[in-house]
Amino acid sequence: MAEGRSFGPEQGAEPAKEARVVGSELVDTYTVYIIQVTDGSHEWTVKHRYSDFHDLHEKLVAERKIDKNLLPPKKIIGKNSRSLVEKREKDLEVYLQTLLAAFPGVAPRVLAHFLHFHFYEINGITAALAEELFERGEQLLGAGQVFVIGPLQLYAVTEQLQQGKPTCASGDAKTDLGHILDFTCRLKYLKVSGTEGPFGTSNIQEQLLPFDLSIFKSLHQVEISHCDAKNIRGLVVSKPTLATMSVRFSATSMKEVLVPEASEFDEWEPEGTALEGPLTAVIPTWQALTTLDLSHNSISEIDESVKLIPKIEFLDLSHNGVLVVDNLQHLYNLVHLDLSYNKLVSLNGVHTKLGNIKTLNLAGNLLESLSGLHKLYSLVNLDLSDNRIEQMEEVRSIGSLPCLEHVALLNNPLSIIPDYRTKVLAQFGERASEVCLDNTATTEKELDTVEVLKAIQKAKEVKSKLNNPEKKVGEDSRLSAAPCIRPSGSPPTVAPTSASLPQPILSNQGILGDE
């Protein structure tokens, strides 16, 4: 497995590149030669037929005046015979090695493309990216599109900048690194998408490569997936402008993403905090960040790094391993929270952490009780599907919430009991007609049944009072829940059909990440 070369200015001379012809295969009526290219710890495979070699040679003879007789000659008779193929394999390997030795620095463009340097080798990758941005950079910036780039490309740019070489080593102005830096300074929408397993035909584990994002100075939105958050540097440069961030399949903790510099300090506090006791590190907040998607990671706790995102409104932590709802009391602006498919077993005291929440997705957890939800008075949308809720009494905890409009309880044990829908709706009392259960509108027939259930419940209460005249019934079984009070003149809340978070905005796919 090829690991990333380390960051830092102290780097030795570039390792010599090698190209070996390791075999061949017959495709239709012609032979394809399999070339293994090695660049330090990175290696990859390229396949070419003899006519490709011939075309390459013709161009190099014309452009670089190499020896015409360097390439082994064509053979018409018996060109696919085993003996000829084996001899040609050896001769073509000598040919390629001779070319690489003749151009030890930056290989000629035709040779670099022949050996797929533009996919796998640092100089080739950056040259191809620079040329692409020279041609289309202004168009992409003007259209406001999301620019897609791979970790290997970012790694190559990072390495190039640290080597301190001229920005245009090839002599071709189109491949100048300046085109990349000019583009990244102004780009607003970025997507970094890695690959699982080896990249292309190489042994490069792209998702493990380190890279630096400090060349991006104006980002408003960034989406990162299948990278290693511990190897990402420079994202904090975007704190003043970044409004939406998504980091998926990449992190083991929130701190790795939000406060990567925490590892350098024993203690730290967000900027603006009144410091007490020994001097601690003061870390600037993500002052523009309102949407954060950290779903599909390996995060087990909501740690204190949330103090650095005080303006967050949308937070997605779904598909992680979160055990406890914690630290969210620091997020005064949080209105949409997705904690679905985690490992939550209790909601005790959750109202002290989520005072202003409107949309809450708790699907796919291990919840048996809803007792912690009874004071979330702003809640409009609640998804509790795929949990372990058995008792109808648990629904009473949410039956009195004055603004609740959308509730999902499917795939809980209680959802298979007879008359499940009407029994749940009855817990909302006079508001039953305003509640949409499991994305299905309440019917008139169901409302009639709810009225019958309410009458039966009222009769039971009267009988209970008659039998126990000294016993006071504290609550009217929550069947007369107060309506949601909205400011006069304001329109009614339009709730989404599901409790999931809005997805980060993406436009057309970028130009380079999927080759």
Short mmCIF file of N, CA and C in Angstrom, two decimals, residues 187-354:
data_model
loop_
_atom_site.label_atom_id
_atom_site.label_comp_id
_atom_site.label_asym_id
_atom_site.label_seq_id
_atom_site.Cartn_x
_atom_site.Cartn_y
_atom_site.Cartn_z
N LEU A 187 -12.10 30.59 -5.83
CA LEU A 187 -13.15 29.56 -5.88
C LEU A 187 -14.05 29.62 -4.63
N LYS A 188 -15.37 29.46 -4.84
CA LYS A 188 -16.32 29.50 -3.73
C LYS A 188 -16.88 28.12 -3.36
N TYR A 189 -16.96 27.20 -4.34
CA TYR A 189 -17.63 25.93 -4.10
C TYR A 189 -16.69 24.78 -4.47
N LEU A 190 -16.30 23.98 -3.47
CA LEU A 190 -15.29 22.93 -3.66
C LEU A 190 -15.82 21.58 -3.19
N LYS A 191 -15.51 20.55 -3.98
CA LYS A 191 -15.80 19.17 -3.59
C LYS A 191 -14.53 18.34 -3.74
N VAL A 192 -14.09 17.73 -2.63
CA VAL A 192 -12.91 16.85 -2.64
C VAL A 192 -13.42 15.43 -2.44
N SER A 193 -13.30 14.63 -3.46
CA SER A 193 -13.89 13.29 -3.41
C SER A 193 -12.82 12.23 -3.65
N GLY A 194 -12.54 11.44 -2.62
CA GLY A 194 -11.55 10.38 -2.74
C GLY A 194 -12.16 9.08 -3.23
N THR A 195 -11.33 8.07 -3.37
CA THR A 195 -11.78 6.76 -3.81
C THR A 195 -11.45 5.73 -2.74
N GLU A 196 -12.29 4.72 -2.64
CA GLU A 196 -12.00 3.62 -1.72
C GLU A 196 -11.09 2.63 -2.44
N GLY A 197 -10.05 2.19 -1.75
CA GLY A 197 -9.13 1.23 -2.35
C GLY A 197 -8.14 1.93 -3.26
N PRO A 198 -7.33 1.16 -3.98
CA PRO A 198 -6.31 1.75 -4.87
C PRO A 198 -6.93 2.63 -5.94
N PHE A 199 -6.21 3.69 -6.29
CA PHE A 199 -6.70 4.65 -7.28
C PHE A 199 -6.32 4.20 -8.68
N GLY A 200 -7.33 4.05 -9.54
CA GLY A 200 -7.08 3.66 -10.93
C GLY A 200 -6.34 2.34 -11.02
N THR A 201 -5.28 2.32 -11.82
CA THR A 201 -4.46 1.10 -11.98
C THR A 201 -3.24 1.14 -11.07
N SER A 202 -3.23 2.07 -10.10
CA SER A 202 -2.04 2.25 -9.26
C SER A 202 -2.20 1.54 -7.91
N ASN A 203 -1.15 1.63 -7.10
CA ASN A 203 -1.19 1.14 -5.72
C ASN A 203 -1.42 2.29 -4.75
N ILE A 204 -1.77 3.46 -5.27
CA ILE A 204 -1.92 4.66 -4.44
C ILE A 204 -3.25 4.61 -3.69
N GLN A 205 -3.17 4.66 -2.36
CA GLN A 205 -4.37 4.73 -1.52
C GLN A 205 -4.72 6.22 -1.37
N GLU A 206 -5.51 6.70 -2.30
CA GLU A 206 -5.77 8.13 -2.40
C GLU A 206 -6.36 8.71 -1.12
N GLN A 207 -7.21 7.93 -0.45
CA GLN A 207 -7.90 8.46 0.73
C GLN A 207 -6.96 8.67 1.92
N LEU A 208 -5.73 8.18 1.84
CA LEU A 208 -4.77 8.35 2.95
C LEU A 208 -3.77 9.47 2.70
N LEU A 209 -3.82 10.09 1.53
CA LEU A 209 -2.83 11.10 1.19
C LEU A 209 -3.06 12.41 1.95
N PRO A 210 -1.98 13.05 2.42
CA PRO A 210 -2.12 14.36 3.06
C PRO A 210 -2.21 15.47 2.01
N PHE A 211 -2.95 16.52 2.34
CA PHE A 211 -2.99 17.68 1.43
C PHE A 211 -3.36 18.92 2.22
N ASP A 212 -3.08 20.08 1.62
CA ASP A 212 -3.26 21.36 2.27
C ASP A 212 -4.29 22.19 1.50
N LEU A 213 -5.32 22.66 2.20
CA LEU A 213 -6.39 23.44 1.57
C LEU A 213 -6.22 24.94 1.79
N SER A 214 -5.08 25.36 2.30
CA SER A 214 -4.90 26.79 2.58
C SER A 214 -4.79 27.63 1.31
N ILE A 215 -4.65 26.99 0.14
CA ILE A 215 -4.61 27.74 -1.11
C ILE A 215 -6.00 28.24 -1.50
N PHE A 216 -7.05 27.74 -0.81
CA PHE A 216 -8.41 28.20 -1.08
C PHE A 216 -8.74 29.31 -0.08
N LYS A 217 -8.94 30.51 -0.57
CA LYS A 217 -9.08 31.68 0.30
C LYS A 217 -10.52 32.21 0.39
N SER A 218 -11.43 31.74 -0.46
CA SER A 218 -12.76 32.37 -0.54
C SER A 218 -13.89 31.35 -0.50
N LEU A 219 -13.67 30.18 0.08
CA LEU A 219 -14.68 29.13 0.03
C LEU A 219 -15.94 29.50 0.81
N HIS A 220 -17.08 29.26 0.18
CA HIS A 220 -18.38 29.39 0.85
C HIS A 220 -18.94 28.01 1.18
N GLN A 221 -18.56 27.02 0.41
CA GLN A 221 -19.08 25.66 0.60
C GLN A 221 -17.98 24.66 0.27
N VAL A 222 -17.81 23.66 1.13
CA VAL A 222 -16.85 22.60 0.85
C VAL A 222 -17.48 21.26 1.21
N GLU A 223 -17.26 20.29 0.35
CA GLU A 223 -17.73 18.92 0.59
C GLU A 223 -16.53 17.98 0.45
N ILE A 224 -16.25 17.22 1.49
CA ILE A 224 -15.10 16.31 1.51
C ILE A 224 -15.60 14.91 1.82
N SER A 225 -15.18 13.93 1.04
CA SER A 225 -15.57 12.54 1.31
C SER A 225 -14.44 11.59 0.97
N HIS A 226 -14.38 10.50 1.74
CA HIS A 226 -13.38 9.45 1.55
C HIS A 226 -11.95 10.01 1.56
N CYS A 227 -11.66 10.80 2.58
CA CYS A 227 -10.31 11.26 2.86
C CYS A 227 -10.03 10.95 4.32
N ASP A 228 -8.83 11.22 4.79
CA ASP A 228 -8.51 11.06 6.19
C ASP A 228 -8.43 12.45 6.81
N ALA A 229 -9.41 12.78 7.67
CA ALA A 229 -9.49 14.14 8.23
C ALA A 229 -8.20 14.53 8.95
N LYS A 230 -7.50 13.56 9.51
CA LYS A 230 -6.25 13.86 10.23
C LYS A 230 -5.15 14.34 9.28
N ASN A 231 -5.29 14.05 8.00
CA ASN A 231 -4.27 14.44 7.02
C ASN A 231 -4.65 15.69 6.22
N ILE A 232 -5.76 16.33 6.60
CA ILE A 232 -6.20 17.53 5.89
C ILE A 232 -5.74 18.76 6.67
N ARG A 233 -5.00 19.62 6.01
CA ARG A 233 -4.54 20.85 6.64
C ARG A 233 -5.09 22.06 5.90
N GLY A 234 -5.11 23.19 6.60
CA GLY A 234 -5.40 24.46 5.94
C GLY A 234 -6.85 24.82 5.76
N LEU A 235 -7.79 23.94 6.15
CA LEU A 235 -9.20 24.27 5.96
C LEU A 235 -9.60 25.45 6.84
N VAL A 236 -8.91 25.61 7.97
CA VAL A 236 -9.25 26.71 8.89
C VAL A 236 -9.04 28.09 8.25
N VAL A 237 -8.28 28.14 7.16
CA VAL A 237 -8.10 29.41 6.45
C VAL A 237 -9.45 29.94 5.95
N SER A 238 -10.40 29.03 5.73
CA SER A 238 -11.71 29.41 5.19
C SER A 238 -12.72 29.81 6.27
N LYS A 239 -12.30 29.87 7.53
CA LYS A 239 -13.25 30.22 8.60
C LYS A 239 -14.03 31.51 8.35
N PRO A 240 -13.42 32.56 7.84
CA PRO A 240 -14.18 33.81 7.66
C PRO A 240 -15.31 33.73 6.64
N THR A 241 -15.23 32.79 5.68
CA THR A 241 -16.20 32.79 4.57
C THR A 241 -17.05 31.52 4.50
N LEU A 242 -16.61 30.43 5.07
CA LEU A 242 -17.27 29.14 4.85
C LEU A 242 -18.62 29.08 5.55
N ALA A 243 -19.69 28.86 4.77
CA ALA A 243 -21.06 28.81 5.31
C ALA A 243 -21.59 27.38 5.41
N THR A 244 -21.15 26.51 4.50
CA THR A 244 -21.63 25.12 4.47
C THR A 244 -20.44 24.18 4.36
N MET A 245 -20.38 23.19 5.27
CA MET A 245 -19.28 22.23 5.23
C MET A 245 -19.84 20.82 5.40
N SER A 246 -19.35 19.91 4.57
CA SER A 246 -19.71 18.50 4.65
C SER A 246 -18.43 17.67 4.64
N VAL A 247 -18.26 16.85 5.68
CA VAL A 247 -17.11 15.95 5.76
C VAL A 247 -17.66 14.56 6.08
N ARG A 248 -17.63 13.66 5.10
CA ARG A 248 -18.24 12.35 5.24
C ARG A 248 -17.23 11.25 4.92
N PHE A 249 -17.40 10.10 5.57
CA PHE A 249 -16.50 8.95 5.37
C PHE A 249 -15.03 9.34 5.57
N SER A 250 -14.77 10.19 6.57
CA SER A 250 -13.42 10.73 6.69
C SER A 250 -12.95 10.94 8.12
N ALA A 251 -13.84 11.06 9.09
CA ALA A 251 -13.44 11.53 10.43
C ALA A 251 -13.76 10.51 11.51
N THR A 252 -12.98 10.55 12.59
CA THR A 252 -13.24 9.73 13.77
C THR A 252 -13.69 10.58 14.95
N SER A 253 -13.63 11.90 14.81
CA SER A 253 -14.11 12.80 15.86
C SER A 253 -14.47 14.15 15.26
N MET A 254 -15.27 14.92 15.97
CA MET A 254 -15.61 16.26 15.52
C MET A 254 -14.40 17.18 15.62
N LYS A 255 -13.57 16.95 16.63
CA LYS A 255 -12.39 17.80 16.82
C LYS A 255 -11.46 17.76 15.62
N GLU A 256 -11.32 16.59 15.01
CA GLU A 256 -10.44 16.48 13.84
C GLU A 256 -10.81 17.49 12.76
N VAL A 257 -12.09 17.75 12.63
CA VAL A 257 -12.59 18.64 11.58
C VAL A 257 -12.62 20.10 12.06
N LEU A 258 -13.17 20.32 13.25
CA LEU A 258 -13.46 21.68 13.70
C LEU A 258 -12.29 22.37 14.40
N VAL A 259 -11.44 21.59 15.05
CA VAL A 259 -10.32 22.20 15.77
C VAL A 259 -9.08 21.31 15.63
N PRO A 260 -8.56 21.19 14.38
CA PRO A 260 -7.39 20.33 14.16
C PRO A 260 -6.18 20.76 14.97
N GLU A 261 -6.11 22.05 15.33
CA GLU A 261 -4.96 22.54 16.08
C GLU A 261 -5.04 22.18 17.55
N ALA A 262 -6.14 21.55 18.01
CA ALA A 262 -6.30 21.21 19.43
C ALA A 262 -5.20 20.29 19.92
N SER A 263 -4.69 19.45 19.02
CA SER A 263 -3.64 18.51 19.43
C SER A 263 -2.36 19.22 19.85
N GLU A 264 -2.22 20.49 19.48
CA GLU A 264 -1.01 21.24 19.82
C GLU A 264 -1.10 21.89 21.20
N PHE A 265 -2.30 21.90 21.81
CA PHE A 265 -2.49 22.61 23.08
C PHE A 265 -3.11 21.68 24.11
N ASP A 266 -2.70 21.88 25.39
CA ASP A 266 -3.32 21.12 26.47
C ASP A 266 -4.74 21.61 26.72
N GLU A 267 -4.94 22.92 26.64
CA GLU A 267 -6.27 23.50 26.84
C GLU A 267 -6.50 24.59 25.81
N TRP A 268 -7.77 24.77 25.43
CA TRP A 268 -8.10 25.82 24.48
C TRP A 268 -9.51 26.32 24.76
N GLU A 269 -9.78 27.52 24.33
CA GLU A 269 -11.12 28.10 24.45
C GLU A 269 -11.43 28.86 23.17
N PRO A 270 -12.71 28.94 22.81
CA PRO A 270 -13.07 29.71 21.60
C PRO A 270 -12.86 31.19 21.82
N GLU A 271 -12.59 31.86 20.74
CA GLU A 271 -12.40 33.30 20.77
C GLU A 271 -13.64 33.98 21.37
N GLY A 272 -13.41 34.95 22.26
CA GLY A 272 -14.51 35.66 22.89
C GLY A 272 -14.88 35.14 24.26
N THR A 273 -14.28 34.00 24.67
CA THR A 273 -14.55 33.44 25.99
C THR A 273 -13.76 34.19 27.06
N ALA A 274 -14.39 34.45 28.19
CA ALA A 274 -13.68 35.06 29.32
C ALA A 274 -12.78 34.01 29.94
N LEU A 275 -11.47 34.21 29.82
CA LEU A 275 -10.52 33.20 30.28
C LEU A 275 -10.34 33.26 31.79
N GLU A 276 -10.31 32.10 32.41
CA GLU A 276 -10.06 32.00 33.84
C GLU A 276 -8.91 31.03 34.06
N GLY A 277 -8.16 31.28 35.12
CA GLY A 277 -7.08 30.38 35.45
C GLY A 277 -5.90 30.52 34.52
N PRO A 278 -5.13 29.42 34.34
CA PRO A 278 -3.92 29.46 33.50
C PRO A 278 -4.25 29.87 32.07
N LEU A 279 -3.30 30.47 31.42
CA LEU A 279 -3.48 30.90 30.03
C LEU A 279 -3.74 29.69 29.14
N THR A 280 -4.79 29.79 28.34
CA THR A 280 -5.11 28.73 27.40
C THR A 280 -5.04 29.27 25.99
N ALA A 281 -4.98 28.37 25.03
CA ALA A 281 -4.97 28.79 23.63
C ALA A 281 -6.35 29.35 23.26
N VAL A 282 -6.36 30.43 22.51
CA VAL A 282 -7.61 31.04 22.05
C VAL A 282 -7.75 30.74 20.56
N ILE A 283 -8.83 30.06 20.19
CA ILE A 283 -9.02 29.60 18.81
C ILE A 283 -10.21 30.31 18.18
N PRO A 284 -10.04 30.92 17.01
CA PRO A 284 -11.15 31.61 16.34
C PRO A 284 -12.29 30.65 16.00
N THR A 285 -13.51 31.17 16.03
CA THR A 285 -14.67 30.35 15.71
C THR A 285 -14.88 30.31 14.19
N TRP A 286 -15.72 29.38 13.77
CA TRP A 286 -16.17 29.32 12.37
C TRP A 286 -17.35 30.29 12.27
N GLN A 287 -17.02 31.57 12.13
CA GLN A 287 -18.03 32.60 12.32
C GLN A 287 -19.09 32.67 11.23
N ALA A 288 -18.86 32.06 10.08
CA ALA A 288 -19.84 32.11 8.99
C ALA A 288 -20.58 30.78 8.80
N LEU A 289 -20.18 29.74 9.51
CA LEU A 289 -20.69 28.39 9.27
C LEU A 289 -22.09 28.22 9.84
N THR A 290 -23.07 27.92 8.97
CA THR A 290 -24.45 27.70 9.41
C THR A 290 -24.94 26.28 9.15
N THR A 291 -24.28 25.55 8.25
CA THR A 291 -24.68 24.18 7.92
C THR A 291 -23.46 23.26 7.99
N LEU A 292 -23.57 22.19 8.79
CA LEU A 292 -22.47 21.25 8.96
C LEU A 292 -22.99 19.82 8.84
N ASP A 293 -22.43 19.08 7.90
CA ASP A 293 -22.79 17.68 7.68
C ASP A 293 -21.58 16.82 8.02
N LEU A 294 -21.67 16.09 9.13
CA LEU A 294 -20.62 15.14 9.53
C LEU A 294 -21.18 13.73 9.56
N SER A 295 -22.11 13.44 8.67
CA SER A 295 -22.72 12.12 8.63
C SER A 295 -21.77 11.08 8.04
N HIS A 296 -22.09 9.82 8.31
CA HIS A 296 -21.31 8.69 7.75
C HIS A 296 -19.83 8.77 8.13
N ASN A 297 -19.58 9.00 9.41
CA ASN A 297 -18.21 8.95 9.93
C ASN A 297 -18.15 7.94 11.07
N SER A 298 -17.12 8.03 11.88
CA SER A 298 -16.97 7.12 13.03
C SER A 298 -16.91 7.95 14.31
N ILE A 299 -17.80 8.92 14.42
CA ILE A 299 -17.84 9.84 15.56
C ILE A 299 -18.66 9.22 16.69
N SER A 300 -18.08 9.16 17.90
CA SER A 300 -18.75 8.52 19.02
C SER A 300 -19.30 9.52 20.04
N GLU A 301 -18.85 10.77 19.97
CA GLU A 301 -19.35 11.75 20.93
C GLU A 301 -19.47 13.13 20.28
N ILE A 302 -20.40 13.91 20.83
CA ILE A 302 -20.53 15.31 20.43
C ILE A 302 -19.65 16.09 21.40
N ASP A 303 -18.43 16.38 21.00
CA ASP A 303 -17.45 16.92 21.93
C ASP A 303 -17.52 18.44 22.01
N GLU A 304 -16.63 19.01 22.82
CA GLU A 304 -16.67 20.44 23.10
C GLU A 304 -16.27 21.31 21.91
N SER A 305 -15.85 20.69 20.82
CA SER A 305 -15.49 21.49 19.64
C SER A 305 -16.69 22.22 19.07
N VAL A 306 -17.92 21.82 19.45
CA VAL A 306 -19.11 22.53 18.96
C VAL A 306 -19.13 23.99 19.45
N LYS A 307 -18.34 24.29 20.46
CA LYS A 307 -18.25 25.69 20.91
C LYS A 307 -17.73 26.60 19.80
N LEU A 308 -17.04 26.03 18.84
CA LEU A 308 -16.44 26.81 17.76
C LEU A 308 -17.38 27.05 16.59
N ILE A 309 -18.62 26.51 16.67
CA ILE A 309 -19.58 26.70 15.57
C ILE A 309 -20.87 27.32 16.11
N PRO A 310 -20.78 28.50 16.71
CA PRO A 310 -21.93 29.09 17.41
C PRO A 310 -23.10 29.47 16.52
N LYS A 311 -22.88 29.62 15.21
CA LYS A 311 -23.95 30.07 14.32
C LYS A 311 -24.61 28.92 13.55
N ILE A 312 -24.29 27.69 13.93
CA ILE A 312 -24.85 26.53 13.23
C ILE A 312 -26.37 26.48 13.38
N GLU A 313 -27.05 26.30 12.24
CA GLU A 313 -28.50 26.13 12.22
C GLU A 313 -28.88 24.70 11.83
N PHE A 314 -28.10 24.09 10.92
CA PHE A 314 -28.35 22.73 10.44
C PHE A 314 -27.15 21.86 10.79
N LEU A 315 -27.38 20.79 11.56
CA LEU A 315 -26.30 19.89 11.96
C LEU A 315 -26.72 18.45 11.67
N ASP A 316 -25.94 17.76 10.86
CA ASP A 316 -26.21 16.36 10.50
C ASP A 316 -25.09 15.49 11.06
N LEU A 317 -25.44 14.65 12.04
CA LEU A 317 -24.49 13.69 12.62
C LEU A 317 -25.02 12.27 12.44
N SER A 318 -25.83 12.06 11.43
CA SER A 318 -26.42 10.75 11.20
C SER A 318 -25.37 9.73 10.78
N HIS A 319 -25.69 8.46 11.00
CA HIS A 319 -24.83 7.35 10.61
C HIS A 319 -23.44 7.47 11.24
N ASN A 320 -23.43 7.66 12.56
CA ASN A 320 -22.20 7.64 13.35
C ASN A 320 -22.40 6.67 14.51
N GLY A 321 -21.65 6.85 15.57
CA GLY A 321 -21.78 5.99 16.75
C GLY A 321 -22.02 6.80 18.01
N VAL A 322 -22.74 7.92 17.89
CA VAL A 322 -22.98 8.81 19.02
C VAL A 322 -23.83 8.10 20.08
N LEU A 323 -23.38 8.18 21.34
CA LEU A 323 -24.04 7.49 22.45
C LEU A 323 -24.93 8.41 23.27
N VAL A 324 -24.55 9.69 23.37
CA VAL A 324 -25.25 10.63 24.26
C VAL A 324 -25.39 11.98 23.55
N VAL A 325 -26.53 12.64 23.74
CA VAL A 325 -26.72 14.00 23.24
C VAL A 325 -26.06 14.95 24.23
N ASP A 326 -24.97 15.57 23.82
CA ASP A 326 -24.20 16.39 24.76
C ASP A 326 -23.67 17.64 24.06
N ASN A 327 -23.40 18.67 24.86
CA ASN A 327 -22.72 19.89 24.42
C ASN A 327 -23.51 20.76 23.45
N LEU A 328 -24.68 20.34 23.04
CA LEU A 328 -25.41 21.12 22.04
C LEU A 328 -26.07 22.37 22.62
N GLN A 329 -26.02 22.53 23.94
CA GLN A 329 -26.55 23.75 24.54
C GLN A 329 -25.75 24.98 24.11
N HIS A 330 -24.55 24.77 23.54
CA HIS A 330 -23.74 25.88 23.05
C HIS A 330 -24.25 26.42 21.71
N LEU A 331 -25.14 25.67 21.05
CA LEU A 331 -25.60 26.04 19.70
C LEU A 331 -26.97 26.70 19.80
N TYR A 332 -26.97 28.00 20.10
CA TYR A 332 -28.22 28.72 20.34
C TYR A 332 -29.07 28.85 19.07
N ASN A 333 -28.45 28.77 17.91
CA ASN A 333 -29.17 28.96 16.64
C ASN A 333 -29.60 27.65 15.99
N LEU A 334 -29.31 26.52 16.63
CA LEU A 334 -29.59 25.22 16.03
C LEU A 334 -31.10 24.97 15.95
N VAL A 335 -31.59 24.73 14.72
CA VAL A 335 -33.02 24.47 14.53
C VAL A 335 -33.28 23.13 13.85
N HIS A 336 -32.27 22.58 13.16
CA HIS A 336 -32.43 21.30 12.46
C HIS A 336 -31.29 20.36 12.87
N LEU A 337 -31.63 19.23 13.48
CA LEU A 337 -30.62 18.29 13.97
C LEU A 337 -30.96 16.88 13.51
N ASP A 338 -29.99 16.22 12.89
CA ASP A 338 -30.16 14.83 12.44
C ASP A 338 -29.19 13.95 13.23
N LEU A 339 -29.75 13.14 14.11
CA LEU A 339 -28.96 12.16 14.88
C LEU A 339 -29.41 10.74 14.55
N SER A 340 -29.97 10.56 13.37
CA SER A 340 -30.47 9.23 13.00
C SER A 340 -29.33 8.24 12.81
N TYR A 341 -29.65 7.00 13.11
CA TYR A 341 -28.71 5.87 12.92
C TYR A 341 -27.41 6.09 13.69
N ASN A 342 -27.60 6.32 15.00
CA ASN A 342 -26.50 6.34 15.95
C ASN A 342 -26.77 5.27 16.99
N LYS A 343 -26.31 5.46 18.22
CA LYS A 343 -26.47 4.45 19.27
C LYS A 343 -27.09 5.07 20.52
N LEU A 344 -28.02 6.00 20.34
CA LEU A 344 -28.67 6.66 21.46
C LEU A 344 -29.64 5.70 22.16
N VAL A 345 -29.55 5.65 23.49
CA VAL A 345 -30.46 4.80 24.26
C VAL A 345 -31.35 5.63 25.18
N SER A 346 -30.99 6.90 25.41
CA SER A 346 -31.75 7.73 26.33
C SER A 346 -31.81 9.17 25.83
N LEU A 347 -32.93 9.84 26.16
CA LEU A 347 -33.11 11.25 25.81
C LEU A 347 -33.30 12.10 27.07
N ASN A 348 -32.94 11.57 28.22
CA ASN A 348 -33.14 12.30 29.46
C ASN A 348 -32.41 13.64 29.43
N GLY A 349 -33.15 14.70 29.76
CA GLY A 349 -32.56 16.03 29.82
C GLY A 349 -32.25 16.66 28.49
N VAL A 350 -32.71 16.06 27.39
CA VAL A 350 -32.34 16.57 26.08
C VAL A 350 -32.93 17.97 25.84
N HIS A 351 -34.02 18.30 26.52
CA HIS A 351 -34.62 19.63 26.32
C HIS A 351 -33.69 20.74 26.81
N THR A 352 -32.77 20.42 27.69
CA THR A 352 -31.81 21.44 28.16
C THR A 352 -30.71 21.69 27.15
N LYS A 353 -30.59 20.82 26.17
CA LYS A 353 -29.55 20.95 25.13
C LYS A 353 -30.11 21.49 23.82
N LEU A 354 -31.44 21.34 23.62
CA LEU A 354 -32.04 21.64 22.31
C LEU A 354 -33.23 22.57 22.46
#
